[in-house]
Coordinates of C-alpha atoms and ligand atoms in Angstrom, one line a residue:
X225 CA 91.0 128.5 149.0
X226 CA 94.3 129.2 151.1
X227 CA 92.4 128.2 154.5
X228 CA 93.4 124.3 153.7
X229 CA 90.4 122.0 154.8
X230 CA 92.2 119.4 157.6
X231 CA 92.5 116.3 155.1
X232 CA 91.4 113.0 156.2
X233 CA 93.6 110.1 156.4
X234 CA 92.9 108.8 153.0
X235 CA 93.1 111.9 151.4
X236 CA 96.7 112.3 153.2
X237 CA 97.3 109.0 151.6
X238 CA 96.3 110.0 148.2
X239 CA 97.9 113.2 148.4
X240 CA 100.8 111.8 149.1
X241 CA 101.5 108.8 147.0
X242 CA 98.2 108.3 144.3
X243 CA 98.6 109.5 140.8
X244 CA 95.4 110.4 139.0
X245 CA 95.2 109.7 135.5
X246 CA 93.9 112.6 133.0
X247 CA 93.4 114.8 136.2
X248 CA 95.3 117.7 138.0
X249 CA 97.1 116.5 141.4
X250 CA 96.6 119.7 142.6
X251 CA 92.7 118.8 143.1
X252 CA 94.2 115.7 144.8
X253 CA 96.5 117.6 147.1
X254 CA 93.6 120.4 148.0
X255 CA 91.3 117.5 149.1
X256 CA 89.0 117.7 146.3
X257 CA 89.1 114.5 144.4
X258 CA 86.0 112.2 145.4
X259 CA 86.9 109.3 147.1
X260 CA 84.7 106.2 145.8
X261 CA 83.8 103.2 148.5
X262 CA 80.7 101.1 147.5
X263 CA 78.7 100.6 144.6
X264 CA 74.9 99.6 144.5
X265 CA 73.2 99.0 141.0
X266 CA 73.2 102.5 139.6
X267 CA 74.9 103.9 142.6
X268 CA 77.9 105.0 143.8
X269 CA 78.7 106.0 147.1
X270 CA 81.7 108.0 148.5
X271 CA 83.5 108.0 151.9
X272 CA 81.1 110.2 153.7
X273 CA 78.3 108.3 152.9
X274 CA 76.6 110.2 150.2
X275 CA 75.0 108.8 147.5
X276 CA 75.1 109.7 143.5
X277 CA 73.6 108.0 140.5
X278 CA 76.4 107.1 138.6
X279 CA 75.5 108.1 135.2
X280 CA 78.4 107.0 133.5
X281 CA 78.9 103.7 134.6
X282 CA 81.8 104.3 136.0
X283 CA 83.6 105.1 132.7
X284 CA 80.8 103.5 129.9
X285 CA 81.7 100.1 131.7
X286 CA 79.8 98.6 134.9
X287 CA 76.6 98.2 132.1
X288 CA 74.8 95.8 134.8
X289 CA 75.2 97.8 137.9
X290 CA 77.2 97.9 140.8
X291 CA 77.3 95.2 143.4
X292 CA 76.5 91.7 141.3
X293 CA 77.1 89.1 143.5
X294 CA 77.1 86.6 140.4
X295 CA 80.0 88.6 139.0
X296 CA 81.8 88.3 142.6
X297 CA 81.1 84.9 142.9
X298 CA 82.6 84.0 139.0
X299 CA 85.7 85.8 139.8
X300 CA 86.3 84.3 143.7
X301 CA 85.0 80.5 141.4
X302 CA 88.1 80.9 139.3
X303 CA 90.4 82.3 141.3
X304 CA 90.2 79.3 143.5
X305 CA 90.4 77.3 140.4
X306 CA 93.1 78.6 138.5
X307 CA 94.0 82.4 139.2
X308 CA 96.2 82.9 136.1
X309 CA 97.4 81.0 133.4
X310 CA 98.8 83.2 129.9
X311 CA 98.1 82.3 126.5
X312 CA 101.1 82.4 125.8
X313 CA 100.8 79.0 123.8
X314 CA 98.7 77.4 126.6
X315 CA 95.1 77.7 126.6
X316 CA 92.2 77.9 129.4
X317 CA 88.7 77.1 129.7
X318 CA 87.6 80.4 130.2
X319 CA 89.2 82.5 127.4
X320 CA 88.2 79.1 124.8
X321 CA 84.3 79.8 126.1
X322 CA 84.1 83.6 126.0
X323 CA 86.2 83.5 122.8
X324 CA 84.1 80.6 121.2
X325 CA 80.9 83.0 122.9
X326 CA 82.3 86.3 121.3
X327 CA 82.1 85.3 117.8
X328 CA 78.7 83.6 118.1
X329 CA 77.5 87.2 118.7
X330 CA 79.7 89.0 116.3
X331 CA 78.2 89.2 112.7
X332 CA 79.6 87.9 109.5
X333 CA 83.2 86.4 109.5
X334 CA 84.2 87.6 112.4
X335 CA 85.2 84.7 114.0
X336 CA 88.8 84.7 116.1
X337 CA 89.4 86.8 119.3
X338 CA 92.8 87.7 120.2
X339 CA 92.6 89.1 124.1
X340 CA 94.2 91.9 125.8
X341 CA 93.3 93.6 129.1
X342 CA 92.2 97.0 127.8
X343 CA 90.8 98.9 125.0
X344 CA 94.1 100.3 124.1
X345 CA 95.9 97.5 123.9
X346 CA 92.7 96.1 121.4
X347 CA 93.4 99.0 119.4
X348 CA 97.2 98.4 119.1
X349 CA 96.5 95.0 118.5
X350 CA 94.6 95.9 115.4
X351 CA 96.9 98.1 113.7
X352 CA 99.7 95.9 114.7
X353 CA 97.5 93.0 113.4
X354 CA 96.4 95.2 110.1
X355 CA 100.4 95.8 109.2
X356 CA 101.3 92.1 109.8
X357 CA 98.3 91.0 107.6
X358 CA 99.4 93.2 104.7
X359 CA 102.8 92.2 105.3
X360 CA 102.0 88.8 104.7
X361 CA 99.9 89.8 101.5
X362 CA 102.7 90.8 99.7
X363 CA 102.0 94.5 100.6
X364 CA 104.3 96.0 103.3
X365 CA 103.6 99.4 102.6
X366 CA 100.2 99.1 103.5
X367 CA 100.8 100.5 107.1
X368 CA 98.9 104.1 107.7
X369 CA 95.5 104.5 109.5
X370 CA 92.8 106.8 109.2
X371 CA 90.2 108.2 111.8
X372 CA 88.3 111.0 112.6
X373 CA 88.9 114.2 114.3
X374 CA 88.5 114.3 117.4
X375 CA 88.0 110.5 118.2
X376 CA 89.8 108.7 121.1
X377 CA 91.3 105.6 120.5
X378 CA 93.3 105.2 123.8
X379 CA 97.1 106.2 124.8
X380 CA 99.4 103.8 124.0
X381 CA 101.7 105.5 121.8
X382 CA 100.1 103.1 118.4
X383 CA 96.4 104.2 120.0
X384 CA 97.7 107.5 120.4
X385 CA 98.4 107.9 116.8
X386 CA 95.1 107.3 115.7
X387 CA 93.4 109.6 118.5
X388 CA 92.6 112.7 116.9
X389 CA 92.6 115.1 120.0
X390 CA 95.9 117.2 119.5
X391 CA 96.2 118.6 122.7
X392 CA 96.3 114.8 124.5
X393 CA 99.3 114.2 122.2
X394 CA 101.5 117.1 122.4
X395 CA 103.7 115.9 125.2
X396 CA 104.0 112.6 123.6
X397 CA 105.1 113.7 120.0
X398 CA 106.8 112.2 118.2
X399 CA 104.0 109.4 118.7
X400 CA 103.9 106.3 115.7
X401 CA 103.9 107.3 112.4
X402 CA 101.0 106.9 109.8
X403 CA 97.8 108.5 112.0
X404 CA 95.7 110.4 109.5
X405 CA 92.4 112.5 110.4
X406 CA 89.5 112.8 108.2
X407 CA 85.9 115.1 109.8
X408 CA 84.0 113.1 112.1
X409 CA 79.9 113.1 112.0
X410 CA 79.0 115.9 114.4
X411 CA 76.0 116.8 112.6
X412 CA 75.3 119.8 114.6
X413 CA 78.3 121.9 113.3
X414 CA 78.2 120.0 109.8
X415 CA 79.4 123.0 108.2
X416 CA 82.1 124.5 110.3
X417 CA 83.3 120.7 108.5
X418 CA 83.0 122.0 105.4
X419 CA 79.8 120.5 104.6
X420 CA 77.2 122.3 102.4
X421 CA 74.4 119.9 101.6
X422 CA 71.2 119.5 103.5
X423 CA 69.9 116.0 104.6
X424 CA 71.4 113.6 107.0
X425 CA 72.0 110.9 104.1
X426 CA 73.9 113.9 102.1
X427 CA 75.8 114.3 105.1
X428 CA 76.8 110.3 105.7
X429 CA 77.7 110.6 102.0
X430 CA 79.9 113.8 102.5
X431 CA 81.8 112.2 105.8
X432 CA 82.4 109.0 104.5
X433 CA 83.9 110.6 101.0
X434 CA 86.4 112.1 103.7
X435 CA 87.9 109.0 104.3
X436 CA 88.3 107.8 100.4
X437 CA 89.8 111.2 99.6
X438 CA 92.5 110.8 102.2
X439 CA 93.4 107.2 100.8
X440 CA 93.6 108.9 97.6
X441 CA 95.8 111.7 99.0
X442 CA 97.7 109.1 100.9
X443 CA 97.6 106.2 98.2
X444 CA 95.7 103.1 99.1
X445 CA 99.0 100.8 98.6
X446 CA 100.2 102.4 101.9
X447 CA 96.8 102.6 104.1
X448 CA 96.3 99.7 106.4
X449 CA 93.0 100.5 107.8
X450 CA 90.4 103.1 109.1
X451 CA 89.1 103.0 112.7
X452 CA 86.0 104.2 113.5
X453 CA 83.6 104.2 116.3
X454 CA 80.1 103.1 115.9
X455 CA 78.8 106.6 118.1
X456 CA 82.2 108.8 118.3
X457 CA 82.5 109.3 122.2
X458 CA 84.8 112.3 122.3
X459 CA 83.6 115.2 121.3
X460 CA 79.9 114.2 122.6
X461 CA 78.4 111.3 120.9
X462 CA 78.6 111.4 117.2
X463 CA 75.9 109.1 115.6
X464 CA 76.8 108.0 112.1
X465 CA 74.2 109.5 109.9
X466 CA 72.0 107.0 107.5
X467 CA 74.3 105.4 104.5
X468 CA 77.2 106.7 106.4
X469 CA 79.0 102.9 107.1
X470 CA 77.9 101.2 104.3
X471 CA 79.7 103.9 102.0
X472 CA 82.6 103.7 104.3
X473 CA 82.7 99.8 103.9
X474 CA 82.4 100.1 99.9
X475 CA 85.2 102.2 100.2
X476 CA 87.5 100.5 102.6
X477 CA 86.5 97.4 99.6
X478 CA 87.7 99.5 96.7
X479 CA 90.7 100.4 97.7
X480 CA 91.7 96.7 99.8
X481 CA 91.5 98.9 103.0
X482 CA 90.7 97.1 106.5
X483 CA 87.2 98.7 108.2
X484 CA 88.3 98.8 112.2
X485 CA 85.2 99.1 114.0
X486 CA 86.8 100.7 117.7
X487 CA 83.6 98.8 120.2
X488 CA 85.4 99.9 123.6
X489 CA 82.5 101.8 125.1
X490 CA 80.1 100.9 122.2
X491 CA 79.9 97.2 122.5
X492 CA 77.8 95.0 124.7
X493 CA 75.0 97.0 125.4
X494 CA 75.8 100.6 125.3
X495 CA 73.4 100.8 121.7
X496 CA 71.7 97.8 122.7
X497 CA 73.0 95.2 120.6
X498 CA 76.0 93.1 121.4
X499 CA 78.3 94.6 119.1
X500 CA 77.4 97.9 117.6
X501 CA 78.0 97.5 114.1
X502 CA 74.9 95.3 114.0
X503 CA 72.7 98.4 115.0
X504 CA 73.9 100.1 112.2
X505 CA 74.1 97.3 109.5
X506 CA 77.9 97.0 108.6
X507 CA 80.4 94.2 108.5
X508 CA 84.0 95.4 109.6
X509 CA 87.1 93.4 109.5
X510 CA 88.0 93.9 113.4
X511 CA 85.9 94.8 116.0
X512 CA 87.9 96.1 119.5
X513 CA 86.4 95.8 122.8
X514 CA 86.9 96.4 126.4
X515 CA 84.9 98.0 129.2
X516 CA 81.4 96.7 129.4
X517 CA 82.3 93.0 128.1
X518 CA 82.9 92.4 132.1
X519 CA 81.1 95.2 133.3
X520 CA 84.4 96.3 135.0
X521 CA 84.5 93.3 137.8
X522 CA 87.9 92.3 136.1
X523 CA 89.7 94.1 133.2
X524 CA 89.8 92.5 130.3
X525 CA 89.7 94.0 126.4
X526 CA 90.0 92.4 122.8
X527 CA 90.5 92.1 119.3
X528 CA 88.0 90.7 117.1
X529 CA 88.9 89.3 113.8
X530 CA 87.4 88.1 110.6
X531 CA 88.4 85.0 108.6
X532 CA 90.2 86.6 106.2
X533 CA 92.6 88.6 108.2
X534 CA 92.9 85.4 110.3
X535 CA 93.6 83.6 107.6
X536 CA 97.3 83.8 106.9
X537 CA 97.9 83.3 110.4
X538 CA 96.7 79.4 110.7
X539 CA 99.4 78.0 108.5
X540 CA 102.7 76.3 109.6
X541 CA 105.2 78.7 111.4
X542 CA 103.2 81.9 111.1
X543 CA 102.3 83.8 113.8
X544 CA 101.4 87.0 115.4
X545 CA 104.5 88.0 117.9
X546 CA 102.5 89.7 120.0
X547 CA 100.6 89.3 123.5
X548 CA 100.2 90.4 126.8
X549 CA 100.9 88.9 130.1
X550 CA 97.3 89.5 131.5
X551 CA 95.5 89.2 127.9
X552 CA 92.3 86.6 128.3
X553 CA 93.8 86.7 132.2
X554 CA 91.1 83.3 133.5
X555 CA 89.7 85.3 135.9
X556 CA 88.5 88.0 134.0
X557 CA 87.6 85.6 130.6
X558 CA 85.1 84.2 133.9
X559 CA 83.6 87.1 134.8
X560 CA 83.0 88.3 131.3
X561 CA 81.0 84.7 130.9
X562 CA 78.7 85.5 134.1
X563 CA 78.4 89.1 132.8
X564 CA 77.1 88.2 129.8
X565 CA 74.6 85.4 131.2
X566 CA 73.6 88.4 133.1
X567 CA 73.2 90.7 130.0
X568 CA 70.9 87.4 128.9
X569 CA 69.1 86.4 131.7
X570 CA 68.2 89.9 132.5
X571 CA 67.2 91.2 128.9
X572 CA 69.1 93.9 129.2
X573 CA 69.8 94.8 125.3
X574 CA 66.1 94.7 125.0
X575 CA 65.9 97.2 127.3
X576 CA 68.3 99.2 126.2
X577 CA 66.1 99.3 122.6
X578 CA 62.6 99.6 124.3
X579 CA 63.9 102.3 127.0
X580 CA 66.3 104.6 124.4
X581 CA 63.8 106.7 122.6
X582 CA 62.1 107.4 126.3
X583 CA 66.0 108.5 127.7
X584 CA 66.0 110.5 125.0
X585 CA 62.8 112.1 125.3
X586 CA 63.5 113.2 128.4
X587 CA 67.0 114.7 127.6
X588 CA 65.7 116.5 125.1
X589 CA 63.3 118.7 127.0
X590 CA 66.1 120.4 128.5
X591 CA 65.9 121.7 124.9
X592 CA 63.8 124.9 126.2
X593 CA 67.0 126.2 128.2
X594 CA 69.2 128.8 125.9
X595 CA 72.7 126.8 127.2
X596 CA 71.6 123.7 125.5
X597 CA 72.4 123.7 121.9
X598 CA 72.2 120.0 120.9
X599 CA 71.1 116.3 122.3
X600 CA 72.4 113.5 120.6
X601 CA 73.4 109.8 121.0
X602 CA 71.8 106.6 120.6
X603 CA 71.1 103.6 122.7
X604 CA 72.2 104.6 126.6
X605 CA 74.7 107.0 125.1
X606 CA 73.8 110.8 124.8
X607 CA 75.7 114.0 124.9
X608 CA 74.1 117.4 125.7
X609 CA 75.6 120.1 124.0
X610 CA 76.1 123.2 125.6
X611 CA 76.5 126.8 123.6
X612 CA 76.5 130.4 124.4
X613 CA 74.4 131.7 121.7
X614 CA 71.5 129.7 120.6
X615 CA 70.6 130.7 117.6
X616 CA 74.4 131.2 116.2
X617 CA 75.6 127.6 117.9
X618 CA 78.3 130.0 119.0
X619 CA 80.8 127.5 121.3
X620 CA 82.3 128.9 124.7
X621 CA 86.0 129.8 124.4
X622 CA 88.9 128.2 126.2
X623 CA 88.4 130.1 129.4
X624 CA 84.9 130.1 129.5
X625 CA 85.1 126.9 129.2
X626 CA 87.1 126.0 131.8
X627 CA 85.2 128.3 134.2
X628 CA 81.7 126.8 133.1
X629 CA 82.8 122.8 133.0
X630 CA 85.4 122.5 135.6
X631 CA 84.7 125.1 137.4
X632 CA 80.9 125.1 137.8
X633 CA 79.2 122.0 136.0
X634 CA 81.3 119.1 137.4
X635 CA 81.2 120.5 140.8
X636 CA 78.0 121.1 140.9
X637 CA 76.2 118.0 139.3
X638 CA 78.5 115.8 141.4
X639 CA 77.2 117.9 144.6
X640 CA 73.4 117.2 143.3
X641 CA 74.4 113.8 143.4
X642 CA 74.8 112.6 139.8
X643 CA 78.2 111.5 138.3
X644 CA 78.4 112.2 134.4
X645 CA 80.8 113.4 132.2
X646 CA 81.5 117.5 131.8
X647 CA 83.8 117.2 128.7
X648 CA 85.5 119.8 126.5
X649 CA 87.9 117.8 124.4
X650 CA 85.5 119.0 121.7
X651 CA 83.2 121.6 122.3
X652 CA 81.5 121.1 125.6
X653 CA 78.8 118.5 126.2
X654 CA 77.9 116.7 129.4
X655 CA 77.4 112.8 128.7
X656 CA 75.5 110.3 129.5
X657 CA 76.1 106.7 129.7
X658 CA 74.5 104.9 133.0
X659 CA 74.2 101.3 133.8
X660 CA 71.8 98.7 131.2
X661 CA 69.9 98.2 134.2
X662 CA 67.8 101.4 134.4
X663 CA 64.3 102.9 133.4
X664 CA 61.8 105.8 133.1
X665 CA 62.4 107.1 136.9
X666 CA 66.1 107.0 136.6
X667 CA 65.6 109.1 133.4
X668 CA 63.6 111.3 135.0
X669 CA 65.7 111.9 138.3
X670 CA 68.6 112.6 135.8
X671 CA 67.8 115.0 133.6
X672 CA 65.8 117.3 137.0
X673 CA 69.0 117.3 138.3
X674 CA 70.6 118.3 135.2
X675 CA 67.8 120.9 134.7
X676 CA 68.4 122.4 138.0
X677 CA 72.2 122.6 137.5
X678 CA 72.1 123.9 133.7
X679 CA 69.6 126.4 135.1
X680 CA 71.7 127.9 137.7
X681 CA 74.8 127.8 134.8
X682 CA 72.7 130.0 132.3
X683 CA 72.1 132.4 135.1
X684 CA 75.8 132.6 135.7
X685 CA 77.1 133.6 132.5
Ligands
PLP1100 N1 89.0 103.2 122.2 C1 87.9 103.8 122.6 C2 86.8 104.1 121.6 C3 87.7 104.3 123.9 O1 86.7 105.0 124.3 C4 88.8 104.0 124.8 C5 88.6 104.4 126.3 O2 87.7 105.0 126.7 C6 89.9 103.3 124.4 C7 90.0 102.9 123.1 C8 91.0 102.9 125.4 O3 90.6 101.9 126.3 P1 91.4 101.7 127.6 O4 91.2 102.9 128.5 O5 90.7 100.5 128.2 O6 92.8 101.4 127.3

């Protein structure tokens, strides 16, 4: 540790002037942070050559694969033809052609698509949009929003609000009023929830109640809307169990309370369908997106919206006094419109729904080893629970933790070559969520690496 390793001149660089985001500088100072040069369909390669499957896209975003020329090509196309325009009361071909795309593949009424260039900003569109909306209803106290424990929603300090990881907001408090948390659907640990039924559909009915009790505590005359993700990413991949949505949605009707359905990694792919809420049956009244929509070869995010919450906003002098500079930025509106040929030309949500069940087959033999507790997801989205008891589902503590994830796990499966997720904003899990692109071999590669590494961590503790 204290005998330095001579850095290289990038790493100098880095050192020096490059903030991380959600990481320690000190790895960056020591050397240690991976430095990322080329990417080949479900590879990644860093700046000694080496080469890793990257089994998170990236961060649930390049959905098909690194190096697309067609991607490359659509962005250098419209750069050349117009680099940036805003729509900021202009227009462009390319936002009016994904936006015109978007709702032909969203379901129901959702038919308007307000842009931004990130998830977060999508989500702080929506509230912002939800509080306007009921504003212009007559009902300005409708203003709070619910979500689940756990859940990320992004970090603006709106997004923030409705994330429901404490420790990610405690050097930001006080952060927007209004963010209430209700139990999320980790099925596994049901109970430590407060759950006492048996089947999953008891369960979907239990979770969902969660949300209608807290409007009640609350009172629905000041609750704007509930955001939920189709599969909660934080905390491992939360499936919503059988019933579980549509009881949400006849709630979110009874009391006049908008249903937020947060798409940013679930969208476009991830559980094979377009927009998530279709796997699962639901209408909500905004969808979010981000990430996958241009498989990460140009940022671009948004908010999707259904007539009636668009509807105040076509008449005379109303508006929504809000935007962003690069929001629907041309070049990225382009790429998203080769990306998505792509996602047709290719097939690639029918292979998300043929290959699933065989990803997750293979996960799940690493069910023999005693770390693994859990594996659950859906689509190309799976998280692997890891415990220290078995039979008791008894969770590592904070050290442990930090000794097992950050200081064994990460390390290690990046050194065996794959790039996945070693998380403990929950309890830990390693996740999953590689490229659209992939098959049977790639699931197999993956989970012998993970076997080996999870192997050699058992043996460790
Ligand atoms: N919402 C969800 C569900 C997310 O997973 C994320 C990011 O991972 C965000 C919002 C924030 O998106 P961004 O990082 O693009 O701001």
């Amino acid at each position: 540790e204290d005998a330095m390793t001579e850095l290289t001149d990038l790493q100098t660089k880095a050192a020096d002037h490059l903030w991380m985001h959600f990481a320690r500088q000190s790895a960056l100072e020591a050397g240690q942070t991976p430095i990322i040069v080329k990417g080949s369909g479900h590879h990644i390669f860093d700046d000694r050559g080496k080469r890793y499957i990257d089994g998170l896209a990236g961060l649930f975003v390049v959905a098909a694969g690194h190096g697309r020329e067609s991607l490359a090509e659509a962005a250098a196309r419209q750069a050349k033809e117009l680099a940036f325009f805003p729509l900021w009361s202009y227009a462009h071909p390319p936002a009016i052609e994904l936006a015109d795309r978007i709702a032909s593949y969203a379901p129901g009424s959702l038919n308007h698509v307000f842009f931004s260039s990130g998830g977060g900003e999508a989500v702080e569109s929506a509230w912002k949009l939800a509080k306007q909306f009921w504003k212009l209803q007559g009902k300005p106290m409708k203003h709070k929003v619910i979500s689940r424990a756990v859940a990320y929603h992004g970090t603006p300090q709106g997004a923030l609000a409705i994330t429901g990881i404490p420790s990610m907001k405690a050097m930001f408090e006080p952060l927007v009023p209004g963010g209430f948390r209700v139990p999320n659907t980790n099925r596994y640990r049901a109970e430590e929830s407060g759950f006492t039924g048996t089947t999953e559909e008891e369960f979907g009915i239990w979770a969902a109640d969660r949300i209608e009790e807290m409007i009640m505590f609350e009172g629905a005359d000041t609750v704007a809307a509930v955001f939920l993700e189709p599969v909660q990413n934080a905390g491992g991949c939360f499936p919503p169990p059988a019933g579980y949505f549509q009881r949400v949605r006849e709630i979110c009707d009874r009391h006049d309370v908008l249903l937020v359905s947060d798409e940013v990694i679930c969208a476009f792919g991830r559980i094979g369908h377009m927009f998530a809420c279709d796997a699962y049956g639901y209408e909500p009244d905004m969808i979010t997106f981000a990430k996958a929509v241009t498989s990460g070869y140009s940022p671009l995010g948004g908010t999707v919206v259904n007539d009636r919450v668009y509807e105040p906003f076509r008449h005379a002098d109303a508006m929504f006094g809000h935007g962003y500079t690069f929001g629907g930025h041309p070049v990225s509106a382009a790429v998203a419109n080769a990306n998505l040929d792509l996602f047709e030309d290719e097939g690639l949500l029918e292979n998300v729904r043929t290959n699933s069940p065989l990803f997750r087959s293979s996960l799940e033999t690493l069910l023999d080893l005693d770390i693994v507790g859990d594996v659950r997801g859906d689509g190309y989205f799976f998280g692997i629970e890891l415990v220290k008891d078995k039979a008791t589902k008894e969770s590592f503590d904070g050290p442990e933790s930090e000794r097992l994830l950050r200081g064994f796990l990460s390390k290690e499966l990046w050194e065996a070559g794959l790039y996945c997720r070693a998380d403990d904003r929950g309890d830990p899990v390693i996740q999953l969520a590689p490229p659209l692109t992939i098959g049977e071999p790639q699931f197999a590669e993956i989970t012998e690496i993970l076997r080996d590494v999870l192997v050699r961590a058992q043996a460790q503790l």
